Amino acid sequence: MDSKRKKQAITASTVLIFLACCLYTLYIVKFENPGLTPPILLLPTISTLKKIEHVIDPGQRYVFVGDIHGNYDEFMELIDDKIGGLGDDTTMVLLGDFIHKGPDSDKVVSYILSHKDQIKCVLGNHEILVMMAYLNPDFPRWGGRPKLMTPLTFSTENKFIPQDISKISEAHAQLAHSLGFSKLSQLAEHCSVAIELDLDLTGDKLFGAHAGMLPGDFMKHNQVPSVGSLSNMKFVDKKHWSRTSREKENDDYVRWFKLWDKYGDRFSNAKVFYGHDASMGLNLREQTKGLDTACIKDHLLSSMEVKYNIKKGQYDYKLIQVQCS
């Protein structure tokens, strides 16, 4: 082969290699890293804490509700039959995981959004995973990487990505698609990660958070818990409270509510209502009230009514439950 033909062959090979590289790069960008292309509409910033302040009406009642998980019929039974409806005298606080797993998540969300004045809500780990699935629609297929994901934005954390992104499932993605941008954005605006009720009649502070809170959270200067802790923790390192986890990492990790049993008297006017921990069942302690009783597994939907007792000059706490099926 003469030198001219050799040059032509080398040039042709170079062009083919270049085209192959271009096609491979396009494949990687388009199919391997779909997280590089965010959804058309991003969700609004979510409040980490919302407050209902200066509650001085003795006729008001507050109902904290454990994990509903899309069980709309039981949710309606609780409202219509057990507490007698949602009037102007009632504020209901849903403690997260009110969607996913059950049959009627869309109905639950529609009811919340049509009763915003009466129903407040905190986001659980499943609401957050559904929102993440919306922001990263191809995630379950491509099994993405955190650095390429579109994060959620909270008032205290600008770029939040769940610690264990493998928990985002096809079911979360399907529910995100079913609910759509309008309902998810309304939930992001209406709900928060934690809620605080300041009861001026007694000076009590009632907090709601899906997973829970540690003593001093939102009460001590600069002690602002992470979104991950509020929405997903079950355990805390008793030597380093900043280390929280869904699993028991080692012998230093204890159930977070045990810190309240030991140190809660420093914040004696505070009580925390939470869900998330169905394995513990109904867990009513002096300052922490665990209300996830596994309605999704045909057990109970649990709630607690808080109402002022004028004769006693204090708030009474009444457990109200619905049998799930």
Coordinates of C-alpha atoms in Angstrom, one line a residue:
M1 CA 0.0 0.0 0.0
D2 CA 1.5 3.4 -1.0
S3 CA 1.8 6.2 1.4
K4 CA -1.3 8.1 0.1
R5 CA -3.6 5.1 0.7
K6 CA -2.1 4.6 4.2
K7 CA -2.9 8.2 5.1
Q8 CA -6.4 7.8 3.8
A9 CA -6.9 4.6 5.9
I10 CA -5.6 6.3 9.0
T11 CA -7.8 9.3 8.5
A12 CA -10.9 7.1 8.0
S13 CA -10.0 5.2 11.1
T14 CA -9.6 8.4 13.1
V15 CA -13.0 9.6 11.9
L16 CA -14.7 6.4 12.9
I17 CA -13.1 6.4 16.3
F18 CA -14.2 10.0 16.8
L19 CA -17.8 9.2 15.8
A20 CA -17.8 6.2 18.1
C21 CA -16.6 8.4 21.0
C22 CA -19.3 11.0 20.3
L23 CA -22.0 8.3 20.3
Y24 CA -20.8 6.8 23.5
T25 CA -20.6 10.2 25.2
L26 CA -24.2 10.9 24.1
Y27 CA -25.3 7.6 25.4
I28 CA -23.7 8.2 28.8
V29 CA -25.2 11.7 29.1
K30 CA -28.7 10.7 27.9
F31 CA -29.2 7.2 29.4
E32 CA -26.6 6.6 32.1
N33 CA -27.0 10.0 33.7
P34 CA -30.6 11.2 33.2
G35 CA -30.3 13.1 36.5
L36 CA -28.4 15.7 34.5
T37 CA -31.8 16.7 33.0
P38 CA -34.0 17.9 35.9
P39 CA -37.8 18.1 35.6
I40 CA -39.3 21.1 33.9
L41 CA -40.7 22.5 37.2
L42 CA -38.9 22.3 40.5
L43 CA -40.7 22.1 43.8
P44 CA -40.7 25.1 46.1
T45 CA -38.6 25.5 49.2
I46 CA -40.0 23.5 52.1
S47 CA -40.1 24.9 55.6
T48 CA -38.1 22.9 58.1
L49 CA -40.3 24.2 61.0
K50 CA -43.7 25.9 61.0
K51 CA -45.2 27.4 64.2
I52 CA -48.8 27.8 65.3
E53 CA -48.2 30.5 68.0
H54 CA -50.1 32.0 70.9
V55 CA -52.9 29.4 71.0
I56 CA -55.1 30.8 73.8
D57 CA -58.6 29.6 72.9
P58 CA -59.6 27.0 75.5
G59 CA -62.2 25.6 73.1
Q60 CA -59.6 24.5 70.6
R61 CA -58.5 20.9 70.2
Y62 CA -55.5 19.4 68.4
V63 CA -55.4 15.9 67.0
F64 CA -52.1 14.3 66.1
V65 CA -52.3 11.4 63.7
G66 CA -49.9 8.6 63.1
D67 CA -48.9 7.1 59.7
I68 CA -51.8 6.8 57.4
H69 CA -49.9 5.4 54.4
G70 CA -52.7 6.0 51.9
N71 CA -55.5 4.3 53.9
Y72 CA -58.1 6.9 53.0
D73 CA -61.1 4.9 54.4
E74 CA -59.6 4.6 57.8
F75 CA -58.6 8.2 57.7
M76 CA -62.2 9.2 57.0
E77 CA -63.5 7.0 59.7
L78 CA -61.2 8.7 62.2
I79 CA -62.4 12.1 61.1
D80 CA -66.1 11.5 60.7
D81 CA -66.9 8.8 63.3
K82 CA -64.2 9.1 65.9
I83 CA -63.6 12.8 66.3
G84 CA -66.9 14.1 64.9
G85 CA -65.6 16.0 61.9
L86 CA -63.2 18.9 61.3
G87 CA -64.8 22.1 62.6
D88 CA -63.3 25.5 63.2
D89 CA -62.4 24.3 66.7
T90 CA -60.1 21.5 65.4
T91 CA -56.5 21.5 64.2
M92 CA -55.3 18.2 62.9
V93 CA -51.6 17.4 62.5
L94 CA -50.5 14.5 60.3
L95 CA -47.2 13.1 61.4
G96 CA -45.8 12.1 58.1
D97 CA -46.0 9.0 55.8
F98 CA -49.6 9.8 55.0
I99 CA -49.0 8.5 51.5
H100 CA -47.4 5.5 49.8
K101 CA -48.0 1.7 50.3
G102 CA -51.8 2.0 50.8
P103 CA -54.4 2.1 48.1
D104 CA -55.6 5.8 48.1
S105 CA -52.7 8.1 48.5
D106 CA -54.2 10.5 45.9
K107 CA -57.4 10.8 47.9
V108 CA -55.5 11.5 51.1
V109 CA -53.6 14.3 49.5
S110 CA -56.7 15.8 47.9
Y111 CA -58.4 15.8 51.2
I112 CA -55.4 17.5 52.9
L113 CA -55.2 20.2 50.2
S114 CA -59.0 20.9 50.4
H115 CA -58.8 21.3 54.2
K116 CA -55.6 23.3 54.7
D117 CA -57.1 25.5 57.5
Q118 CA -57.9 22.4 59.6
I119 CA -55.1 20.0 58.6
K120 CA -51.4 20.6 59.1
C121 CA -48.8 18.1 58.0
V122 CA -45.2 17.2 58.5
L123 CA -43.3 15.2 55.8
G124 CA -42.2 11.7 56.5
N125 CA -39.5 9.8 54.7
H126 CA -41.9 8.5 52.1
E127 CA -43.2 11.9 51.2
I128 CA -39.6 13.0 50.8
L129 CA -38.8 9.9 48.7
V130 CA -41.8 10.6 46.4
M131 CA -40.7 14.2 45.9
M132 CA -37.2 13.0 45.1
A133 CA -38.6 10.5 42.6
Y134 CA -40.4 13.4 41.0
L135 CA -37.3 15.5 40.7
N136 CA -35.3 12.5 39.4
P137 CA -37.8 10.7 37.2
D138 CA -35.4 8.2 35.7
F139 CA -33.7 7.3 39.0
P140 CA -35.1 3.8 39.7
R141 CA -34.0 2.7 36.2
W142 CA -30.5 4.1 36.1
G143 CA -29.7 3.6 39.8
G144 CA -28.2 7.1 39.9
R145 CA -25.4 8.8 41.8
P146 CA -26.0 11.5 44.4
K147 CA -23.8 14.1 42.8
L148 CA -26.0 14.0 39.6
M149 CA -29.3 14.1 41.4
T150 CA -31.6 17.1 41.6
P151 CA -32.0 17.8 45.4
L152 CA -34.9 19.1 47.5
T153 CA -34.6 22.5 49.0
F154 CA -35.5 23.2 52.7
S155 CA -35.3 26.4 54.6
T156 CA -32.4 25.1 56.6
E157 CA -30.7 22.9 53.9
N158 CA -30.3 24.1 50.4
K159 CA -29.4 20.8 48.7
F160 CA -30.9 17.9 50.5
I161 CA -30.5 14.3 49.2
P162 CA -31.6 11.4 51.4
Q163 CA -28.7 9.5 52.9
D164 CA -29.8 6.2 51.5
I165 CA -31.0 7.0 48.0
S166 CA -31.5 3.3 47.2
K167 CA -34.8 3.6 49.1
I168 CA -36.3 5.4 46.2
S169 CA -38.4 2.8 44.5
E170 CA -40.5 2.3 41.3
A171 CA -43.5 2.7 43.6
H172 CA -42.3 6.1 44.7
A173 CA -41.8 7.1 41.0
Q174 CA -45.3 5.8 40.0
L175 CA -46.9 7.8 42.9
A176 CA -44.9 10.9 42.0
H177 CA -46.2 10.6 38.4
S178 CA -49.7 10.0 39.6
L179 CA -49.8 13.0 42.0
G180 CA -48.0 15.3 39.6
F181 CA -46.4 18.7 40.0
S182 CA -49.5 20.6 41.2
K183 CA -50.2 18.4 44.2
L184 CA -46.6 17.8 45.1
S185 CA -45.8 21.6 45.0
Q186 CA -48.9 22.3 47.1
L187 CA -47.7 19.8 49.7
A188 CA -44.2 21.3 49.7
E189 CA -45.7 24.7 50.4
H190 CA -48.3 23.6 53.0
C191 CA -46.4 21.0 55.0
S192 CA -43.1 21.2 56.8
V193 CA -40.6 18.8 58.4
A194 CA -41.6 19.8 61.9
I195 CA -44.4 21.8 63.5
E196 CA -44.6 23.6 66.8
L197 CA -47.7 24.6 68.8
D198 CA -47.2 27.1 71.5
L199 CA -50.0 26.8 74.1
D200 CA -50.1 30.0 76.0
L201 CA -52.7 28.8 78.4
T202 CA -50.1 26.5 80.1
G203 CA -46.8 27.5 78.4
D204 CA -46.5 24.1 76.9
K205 CA -44.8 23.5 73.5
L206 CA -46.1 20.6 71.4
F207 CA -43.9 19.5 68.5
G208 CA -44.7 17.1 65.7
A209 CA -42.1 15.4 63.6
H210 CA -42.3 12.2 61.6
A211 CA -39.2 10.4 63.1
G212 CA -38.8 12.5 66.2
M213 CA -36.6 15.2 67.9
L214 CA -33.9 15.3 70.5
P215 CA -34.1 17.3 73.7
G216 CA -33.3 21.0 73.0
D217 CA -34.1 20.8 69.2
F218 CA -35.7 24.1 68.2
M219 CA -35.5 25.2 71.8
K220 CA -31.8 25.8 72.4
H221 CA -29.9 28.4 70.5
N222 CA -28.5 27.1 67.3
Q223 CA -29.8 23.5 68.0
V224 CA -31.5 23.0 64.6
P225 CA -31.9 19.3 63.8
S226 CA -31.2 18.0 60.3
V227 CA -34.0 17.2 57.8
G228 CA -32.6 13.6 57.8
S229 CA -33.0 13.3 61.6
L230 CA -36.5 14.7 61.7
S231 CA -37.8 12.5 58.9
N232 CA -35.9 9.2 59.3
M233 CA -33.9 8.6 62.5
K234 CA -34.7 5.9 65.0
F235 CA -31.4 5.8 66.9
V236 CA -28.9 8.4 68.2
D237 CA -25.3 8.1 69.4
K238 CA -25.7 8.9 73.1
K239 CA -22.2 10.3 73.2
H240 CA -22.5 12.4 70.1
W241 CA -26.1 13.6 69.6
S242 CA -25.3 14.9 66.1
R243 CA -25.0 11.3 64.9
T244 CA -28.4 9.9 64.2
S245 CA -29.4 6.8 62.2
R246 CA -32.3 4.7 61.1
E247 CA -30.3 1.6 62.2
K248 CA -28.4 0.8 65.4
E249 CA -24.9 1.4 64.3
N250 CA -23.1 0.2 67.5
D251 CA -23.6 -0.2 71.2
D252 CA -23.5 3.6 71.7
Y253 CA -26.6 4.1 69.7
V254 CA -29.9 4.1 71.6
R255 CA -33.5 4.9 70.7
W256 CA -33.7 8.7 70.5
F257 CA -36.7 8.9 72.9
K258 CA -34.6 7.5 75.7
L259 CA -32.7 10.8 75.8
W260 CA -36.0 12.5 76.6
D261 CA -36.5 9.9 79.4
K262 CA -33.2 10.9 80.9
Y263 CA -32.8 14.6 80.0
G264 CA -36.3 15.8 79.2
D265 CA -36.8 17.5 82.6
R266 CA -34.6 20.3 81.2
F267 CA -37.4 21.0 78.8
S268 CA -40.3 20.0 80.9
N269 CA -42.8 22.1 79.0
A270 CA -42.2 20.2 75.7
K271 CA -43.8 17.1 74.2
V272 CA -43.0 15.4 70.9
F273 CA -45.5 13.6 68.8
Y274 CA -44.2 11.3 66.1
G275 CA -44.8 8.3 63.8
H276 CA -42.3 6.3 61.7
D277 CA -41.5 3.5 64.2
A278 CA -44.1 0.9 63.7
S279 CA -41.8 -1.8 65.2
M280 CA -42.2 -0.1 68.6
G281 CA -46.0 0.2 68.3
L282 CA -47.9 2.6 70.4
N283 CA -45.2 4.2 72.5
L284 CA -46.6 6.8 74.9
R285 CA -44.1 8.3 77.4
E286 CA -44.1 11.4 79.5
Q287 CA -42.7 13.7 76.8
T288 CA -42.7 11.6 73.6
K289 CA -45.8 10.1 72.0
G290 CA -45.2 7.5 69.3
L291 CA -48.4 7.0 67.2
D292 CA -47.4 4.7 64.3
T293 CA -49.3 1.5 65.0
A294 CA -49.0 -0.1 61.5
C295 CA -52.4 0.7 59.9
I296 CA -50.9 -0.5 56.6
K297 CA -50.5 -3.9 58.1
D298 CA -54.1 -4.1 59.2
H299 CA -53.4 -3.0 62.8
L300 CA -54.6 0.4 64.0
L301 CA -54.6 4.0 62.9
S302 CA -53.7 5.9 66.1
S303 CA -54.2 9.5 67.0
M304 CA -54.1 11.7 70.1
E305 CA -56.5 14.5 71.0
V306 CA -55.2 17.3 73.0
K307 CA -57.8 19.6 74.6
Y308 CA -57.8 22.1 77.4
N309 CA -59.6 21.0 80.6
I310 CA -60.9 24.2 82.2
K311 CA -61.6 22.6 85.6
K312 CA -58.2 21.1 85.9
G313 CA -56.4 24.1 84.3
Q314 CA -54.4 21.7 82.0
Y315 CA -54.5 19.9 78.7
D316 CA -55.9 16.4 78.6
Y317 CA -54.5 13.8 76.2
K318 CA -56.9 11.2 74.8
L319 CA -55.9 8.3 72.6
I320 CA -58.3 7.7 69.6
Q321 CA -57.9 4.7 67.3
V322 CA -59.4 3.1 64.2
Q323 CA -59.2 -0.6 63.3
C324 CA -57.5 -0.9 59.9
S325 CA -58.3 -3.6 57.3

